[in-house]
mmCIF file with all atom_site columns, C-alpha atoms in Angstrom:
data_model
loop_
_atom_site.group_PDB
_atom_site.id
_atom_site.type_symbol
_atom_site.label_atom_id
_atom_site.label_alt_id
_atom_site.label_comp_id
_atom_site.label_asym_id
_atom_site.label_entity_id
_atom_site.label_seq_id
_atom_site.pdbx_PDB_ins_code
_atom_site.Cartn_x
_atom_site.Cartn_y
_atom_site.Cartn_z
_atom_site.occupancy
_atom_site.B_iso_or_equiv
_atom_site.pdbx_formal_charge
_atom_site.auth_seq_id
_atom_site.auth_comp_id
_atom_site.auth_asym_id
_atom_site.auth_atom_id
_atom_site.pdbx_PDB_model_num
ATOM 1   C CA . MET A 1 1   ? -12.363 0.011   -8.442  1.00 91.00 ? 1   MET A CA 1
ATOM 2   C CA . ARG A 1 2   ? -11.351 0.723   -5.017  1.00 93.00 ? 2   ARG A CA 1
ATOM 3   C CA . GLY A 1 3   ? -12.942 -0.137  -1.652  1.00 96.00 ? 3   GLY A CA 1
ATOM 4   C CA . GLY A 1 4   ? -12.209 -0.375  2.021   1.00 96.00 ? 4   GLY A CA 1
ATOM 5   C CA . PHE A 1 5   ? -13.488 -0.988  5.485   1.00 96.00 ? 5   PHE A CA 1
ATOM 6   C CA . ASN A 1 6   ? -12.643 0.378   8.785   1.00 96.00 ? 6   ASN A CA 1
ATOM 7   C CA . TYR A 1 7   ? -13.142 -1.426  11.947  1.00 97.00 ? 7   TYR A CA 1
ATOM 8   C CA . TYR A 1 8   ? -12.814 0.397   15.555  1.00 96.00 ? 8   TYR A CA 1
ATOM 9   C CA . PRO A 1 9   ? -12.389 -2.256  18.256  1.00 96.00 ? 9   PRO A CA 1
ATOM 10  C CA . THR A 1 10  ? -11.768 0.617   20.787  1.00 95.00 ? 10  THR A CA 1
ATOM 11  C CA . GLU A 1 11  ? -11.730 4.371   20.782  1.00 93.00 ? 11  GLU A CA 1
ATOM 12  C CA . ASP A 1 12  ? -7.987  4.393   20.335  1.00 95.00 ? 12  ASP A CA 1
ATOM 13  C CA . ASP A 1 13  ? -7.612  1.554   17.870  1.00 96.00 ? 13  ASP A CA 1
ATOM 14  C CA . THR A 1 14  ? -8.374  1.452   14.092  1.00 96.00 ? 14  THR A CA 1
ATOM 15  C CA . ILE A 1 15  ? -8.023  -1.478  11.646  1.00 97.00 ? 15  ILE A CA 1
ATOM 16  C CA . ALA A 1 16  ? -8.398  -0.602  8.069   1.00 97.00 ? 16  ALA A CA 1
ATOM 17  C CA . LEU A 1 17  ? -8.562  -2.997  5.199   1.00 97.00 ? 17  LEU A CA 1
ATOM 18  C CA . SER A 1 18  ? -8.166  -1.540  1.632   1.00 97.00 ? 18  SER A CA 1
ATOM 19  C CA . LEU A 1 19  ? -8.667  -3.248  -1.698  1.00 97.00 ? 19  LEU A CA 1
ATOM 20  C CA . GLU A 1 20  ? -8.026  -2.136  -5.432  1.00 96.00 ? 20  GLU A CA 1
ATOM 21  C CA . ARG A 1 21  ? -8.299  -3.311  -8.820  1.00 95.00 ? 21  ARG A CA 1
ATOM 22  C CA . SER A 1 22  ? -7.195  -0.736  -11.442 1.00 94.00 ? 22  SER A CA 1
ATOM 23  C CA . ILE A 1 23  ? -5.510  -0.318  -14.711 1.00 91.00 ? 23  ILE A CA 1
ATOM 24  C CA . TYR A 1 24  ? -2.332  1.747   -14.681 1.00 89.00 ? 24  TYR A CA 1
ATOM 25  C CA . GLU A 1 25  ? -0.100  3.119   -17.533 1.00 88.00 ? 25  GLU A CA 1
ATOM 26  C CA . SER A 1 26  ? 3.218   1.172   -18.232 1.00 85.00 ? 26  SER A CA 1
ATOM 27  C CA . THR A 1 27  ? 6.361   2.129   -19.990 1.00 80.00 ? 27  THR A CA 1
ATOM 28  C CA . TYR A 1 28  ? 7.434   -1.535  -20.129 1.00 79.00 ? 28  TYR A CA 1
ATOM 29  C CA . ASN A 1 29  ? 8.191   -2.578  -23.762 1.00 73.00 ? 29  ASN A CA 1
ATOM 30  C CA . ASN A 1 30  ? 5.361   -2.270  -26.153 1.00 77.00 ? 30  ASN A CA 1
ATOM 31  C CA . MET A 1 31  ? 2.752   -2.802  -23.293 1.00 80.00 ? 31  MET A CA 1
ATOM 32  C CA . ASN A 1 32  ? 1.015   0.442   -22.424 1.00 83.00 ? 32  ASN A CA 1
ATOM 33  C CA . TYR A 1 33  ? -0.711  -0.789  -19.371 1.00 89.00 ? 33  TYR A CA 1
ATOM 34  C CA . TYR A 1 34  ? -0.903  -3.317  -16.678 1.00 89.00 ? 34  TYR A CA 1
ATOM 35  C CA . THR A 1 35  ? -3.630  -4.402  -14.083 1.00 91.00 ? 35  THR A CA 1
ATOM 36  C CA . LEU A 1 36  ? -3.045  -3.771  -10.557 1.00 92.00 ? 36  LEU A CA 1
ATOM 37  C CA . ASN A 1 37  ? -4.581  -5.985  -7.861  1.00 95.00 ? 37  ASN A CA 1
ATOM 38  C CA . ALA A 1 38  ? -3.889  -4.791  -4.335  1.00 96.00 ? 38  ALA A CA 1
ATOM 39  C CA . VAL A 1 39  ? -4.866  -5.410  -0.687  1.00 97.00 ? 39  VAL A CA 1
ATOM 40  C CA . GLY A 1 40  ? -3.597  -3.431  2.249   1.00 97.00 ? 40  GLY A CA 1
ATOM 41  C CA . LEU A 1 41  ? -4.006  -3.655  6.078   1.00 97.00 ? 41  LEU A CA 1
ATOM 42  C CA . ASP A 1 42  ? -3.392  -0.903  8.467   1.00 97.00 ? 42  ASP A CA 1
ATOM 43  C CA . TYR A 1 43  ? -3.274  -0.959  12.266  1.00 97.00 ? 43  TYR A CA 1
ATOM 44  C CA . LYS A 1 44  ? -3.372  2.615   14.198  1.00 97.00 ? 44  LYS A CA 1
ATOM 45  C CA . HIS A 1 45  ? -3.320  3.065   17.898  1.00 97.00 ? 45  HIS A CA 1
ATOM 46  C CA . LYS A 1 46  ? -3.713  6.601   19.514  1.00 95.00 ? 46  LYS A CA 1
ATOM 47  C CA . PHE A 1 47  ? -1.706  6.701   22.793  1.00 95.00 ? 47  PHE A CA 1
ATOM 48  C CA . ASN A 1 48  ? -3.159  10.111  23.387  1.00 92.00 ? 48  ASN A CA 1
ATOM 49  C CA . ASP A 1 49  ? -4.426  13.356  21.479  1.00 88.00 ? 49  ASP A CA 1
ATOM 50  C CA . LYS A 1 50  ? -1.002  13.909  20.147  1.00 93.00 ? 50  LYS A CA 1
ATOM 51  C CA . ILE A 1 51  ? 0.917   10.644  19.732  1.00 95.00 ? 51  ILE A CA 1
ATOM 52  C CA . SER A 1 52  ? -0.195  7.770   17.514  1.00 96.00 ? 52  SER A CA 1
ATOM 53  C CA . LEU A 1 53  ? 1.481   4.492   16.017  1.00 97.00 ? 53  LEU A CA 1
ATOM 54  C CA . ASN A 1 54  ? 0.530   2.939   12.663  1.00 97.00 ? 54  ASN A CA 1
ATOM 55  C CA . LEU A 1 55  ? 1.492   -0.446  11.550  1.00 98.00 ? 55  LEU A CA 1
ATOM 56  C CA . PHE A 1 56  ? 0.930   -1.196  7.956   1.00 97.00 ? 56  PHE A CA 1
ATOM 57  C CA . GLY A 1 57  ? 1.328   -3.929  5.139   1.00 97.00 ? 57  GLY A CA 1
ATOM 58  C CA . SER A 1 58  ? 0.282   -4.556  1.670   1.00 97.00 ? 58  SER A CA 1
ATOM 59  C CA . TYR A 1 59  ? 0.567   -6.816  -1.304  1.00 97.00 ? 59  TYR A CA 1
ATOM 60  C CA . GLN A 1 60  ? 0.254   -5.895  -5.033  1.00 94.00 ? 60  GLN A CA 1
ATOM 61  C CA . PHE A 1 61  ? -0.004  -8.010  -7.993  1.00 93.00 ? 61  PHE A CA 1
ATOM 62  C CA . HIS A 1 62  ? 0.669   -6.496  -11.445 1.00 90.00 ? 62  HIS A CA 1
ATOM 63  C CA . GLN A 1 63  ? -0.426  -8.390  -14.415 1.00 87.00 ? 63  GLN A CA 1
ATOM 64  C CA . TYR A 1 64  ? 0.499   -7.476  -17.993 1.00 87.00 ? 64  TYR A CA 1
ATOM 65  C CA . PRO A 1 65  ? -1.845  -8.081  -20.975 1.00 85.00 ? 65  PRO A CA 1
ATOM 66  C CA . SER A 1 66  ? 0.182   -10.227 -23.121 1.00 82.00 ? 66  SER A CA 1
ATOM 67  C CA . GLU A 1 67  ? 3.497   -12.420 -23.234 1.00 81.00 ? 67  GLU A CA 1
ATOM 68  C CA . THR A 1 68  ? 6.998   -10.812 -23.546 1.00 79.00 ? 68  THR A CA 1
ATOM 69  C CA . THR A 1 69  ? 10.360  -11.999 -24.367 1.00 78.00 ? 69  THR A CA 1
ATOM 70  C CA . GLU A 1 70  ? 13.256  -11.410 -22.019 1.00 78.00 ? 70  GLU A CA 1
ATOM 71  C CA . ASN A 1 71  ? 16.653  -12.984 -22.390 1.00 82.00 ? 71  ASN A CA 1
ATOM 72  C CA . GLY A 1 72  ? 15.218  -15.631 -24.711 1.00 83.00 ? 72  GLY A CA 1
ATOM 73  C CA . VAL A 1 73  ? 12.440  -16.778 -22.629 1.00 82.00 ? 73  VAL A CA 1
ATOM 74  C CA . THR A 1 74  ? 8.801   -15.877 -23.602 1.00 83.00 ? 74  THR A CA 1
ATOM 75  C CA . ALA A 1 75  ? 6.218   -15.702 -20.932 1.00 80.00 ? 75  ALA A CA 1
ATOM 76  C CA . GLU A 1 76  ? 3.597   -13.618 -19.236 1.00 84.00 ? 76  GLU A CA 1
ATOM 77  C CA . ARG A 1 77  ? 4.878   -10.912 -16.942 1.00 82.00 ? 77  ARG A CA 1
ATOM 78  C CA . TYR A 1 78  ? 3.676   -10.750 -13.382 1.00 83.00 ? 78  TYR A CA 1
ATOM 79  C CA . ASP A 1 79  ? 5.145   -8.497  -10.588 1.00 87.00 ? 79  ASP A CA 1
ATOM 80  C CA . ASN A 1 80  ? 4.611   -9.339  -6.929  1.00 92.00 ? 80  ASN A CA 1
ATOM 81  C CA . TYR A 1 81  ? 5.141   -6.437  -4.417  1.00 94.00 ? 81  TYR A CA 1
ATOM 82  C CA . TYR A 1 82  ? 5.162   -7.013  -0.694  1.00 96.00 ? 82  TYR A CA 1
ATOM 83  C CA . SER A 1 83  ? 5.632   -3.976  1.572   1.00 96.00 ? 83  SER A CA 1
ATOM 84  C CA . GLY A 1 84  ? 5.431   -3.410  5.406   1.00 97.00 ? 84  GLY A CA 1
ATOM 85  C CA . GLY A 1 85  ? 6.245   -0.901  8.099   1.00 97.00 ? 85  GLY A CA 1
ATOM 86  C CA . ALA A 1 86  ? 5.566   1.435   10.982  1.00 98.00 ? 86  ALA A CA 1
ATOM 87  C CA . SER A 1 87  ? 5.260   5.116   11.725  1.00 97.00 ? 87  SER A CA 1
ATOM 88  C CA . LEU A 1 88  ? 5.225   7.169   14.682  1.00 97.00 ? 88  LEU A CA 1
ATOM 89  C CA . ARG A 1 89  ? 3.245   10.553  14.536  1.00 96.00 ? 89  ARG A CA 1
ATOM 90  C CA . TYR A 1 90  ? 3.174   13.508  16.672  1.00 96.00 ? 90  TYR A CA 1
ATOM 91  C CA . ASP A 1 91  ? 0.529   16.086  16.371  1.00 94.00 ? 91  ASP A CA 1
ATOM 92  C CA . MET A 1 92  ? 2.053   19.412  17.659  1.00 92.00 ? 92  MET A CA 1
ATOM 93  C CA . ARG A 1 93  ? -1.010  21.385  16.578  1.00 90.00 ? 93  ARG A CA 1
ATOM 94  C CA . LYS A 1 94  ? -4.173  20.893  14.607  1.00 85.00 ? 94  LYS A CA 1
ATOM 95  C CA . TRP A 1 95  ? -2.466  22.132  11.574  1.00 91.00 ? 95  TRP A CA 1
ATOM 96  C CA . ILE A 1 96  ? 1.087   20.555  11.923  1.00 95.00 ? 96  ILE A CA 1
ATOM 97  C CA . SER A 1 97  ? 2.450   17.049  12.696  1.00 95.00 ? 97  SER A CA 1
ATOM 98  C CA . VAL A 1 98  ? 5.850   15.315  12.485  1.00 96.00 ? 98  VAL A CA 1
ATOM 99  C CA . GLU A 1 99  ? 6.055   11.705  11.565  1.00 96.00 ? 99  GLU A CA 1
ATOM 100 C CA . VAL A 1 100 ? 8.894   9.119   11.584  1.00 97.00 ? 100 VAL A CA 1
ATOM 101 C CA . ARG A 1 101 ? 8.335   6.163   9.347   1.00 96.00 ? 101 ARG A CA 1
ATOM 102 C CA . GLN A 1 102 ? 10.238  3.156   8.198   1.00 96.00 ? 102 GLN A CA 1
ATOM 103 C CA . GLU A 1 103 ? 8.943   1.116   5.252   1.00 95.00 ? 103 GLU A CA 1
ATOM 104 C CA . TYR A 1 104 ? 10.303  -2.172  3.614   1.00 96.00 ? 104 TYR A CA 1
ATOM 105 C CA . THR A 1 105 ? 9.257   -3.054  -0.098  1.00 93.00 ? 105 THR A CA 1
ATOM 106 C CA . GLN A 1 106 ? 10.170  -6.233  -1.952  1.00 92.00 ? 106 GLN A CA 1
ATOM 107 C CA . LYS A 1 107 ? 9.601   -6.921  -5.639  1.00 85.00 ? 107 LYS A CA 1
#
């Protein structure tokens, strides 16, 4: 299940919220899947027809179906991912653009 919402406070600004809850294949031990819960927030500002700035962030929560044992400790596995960053895009033509992007992700 995926969904999202876009809000346009001005002609040059866009705020986008995205939500997802899905099942993905896993290669971890004997668990062949995990449930992904994710939320993302993007802000895009167009300076003119060619240059735009995008700020973005997201949070992901991965939940595995059963307990696992690591280093003698048995517990349910949860993974939390945080990411954020920015990009600057230059549209040279309608069919080509150049983008510089910096992103940070932490598990």
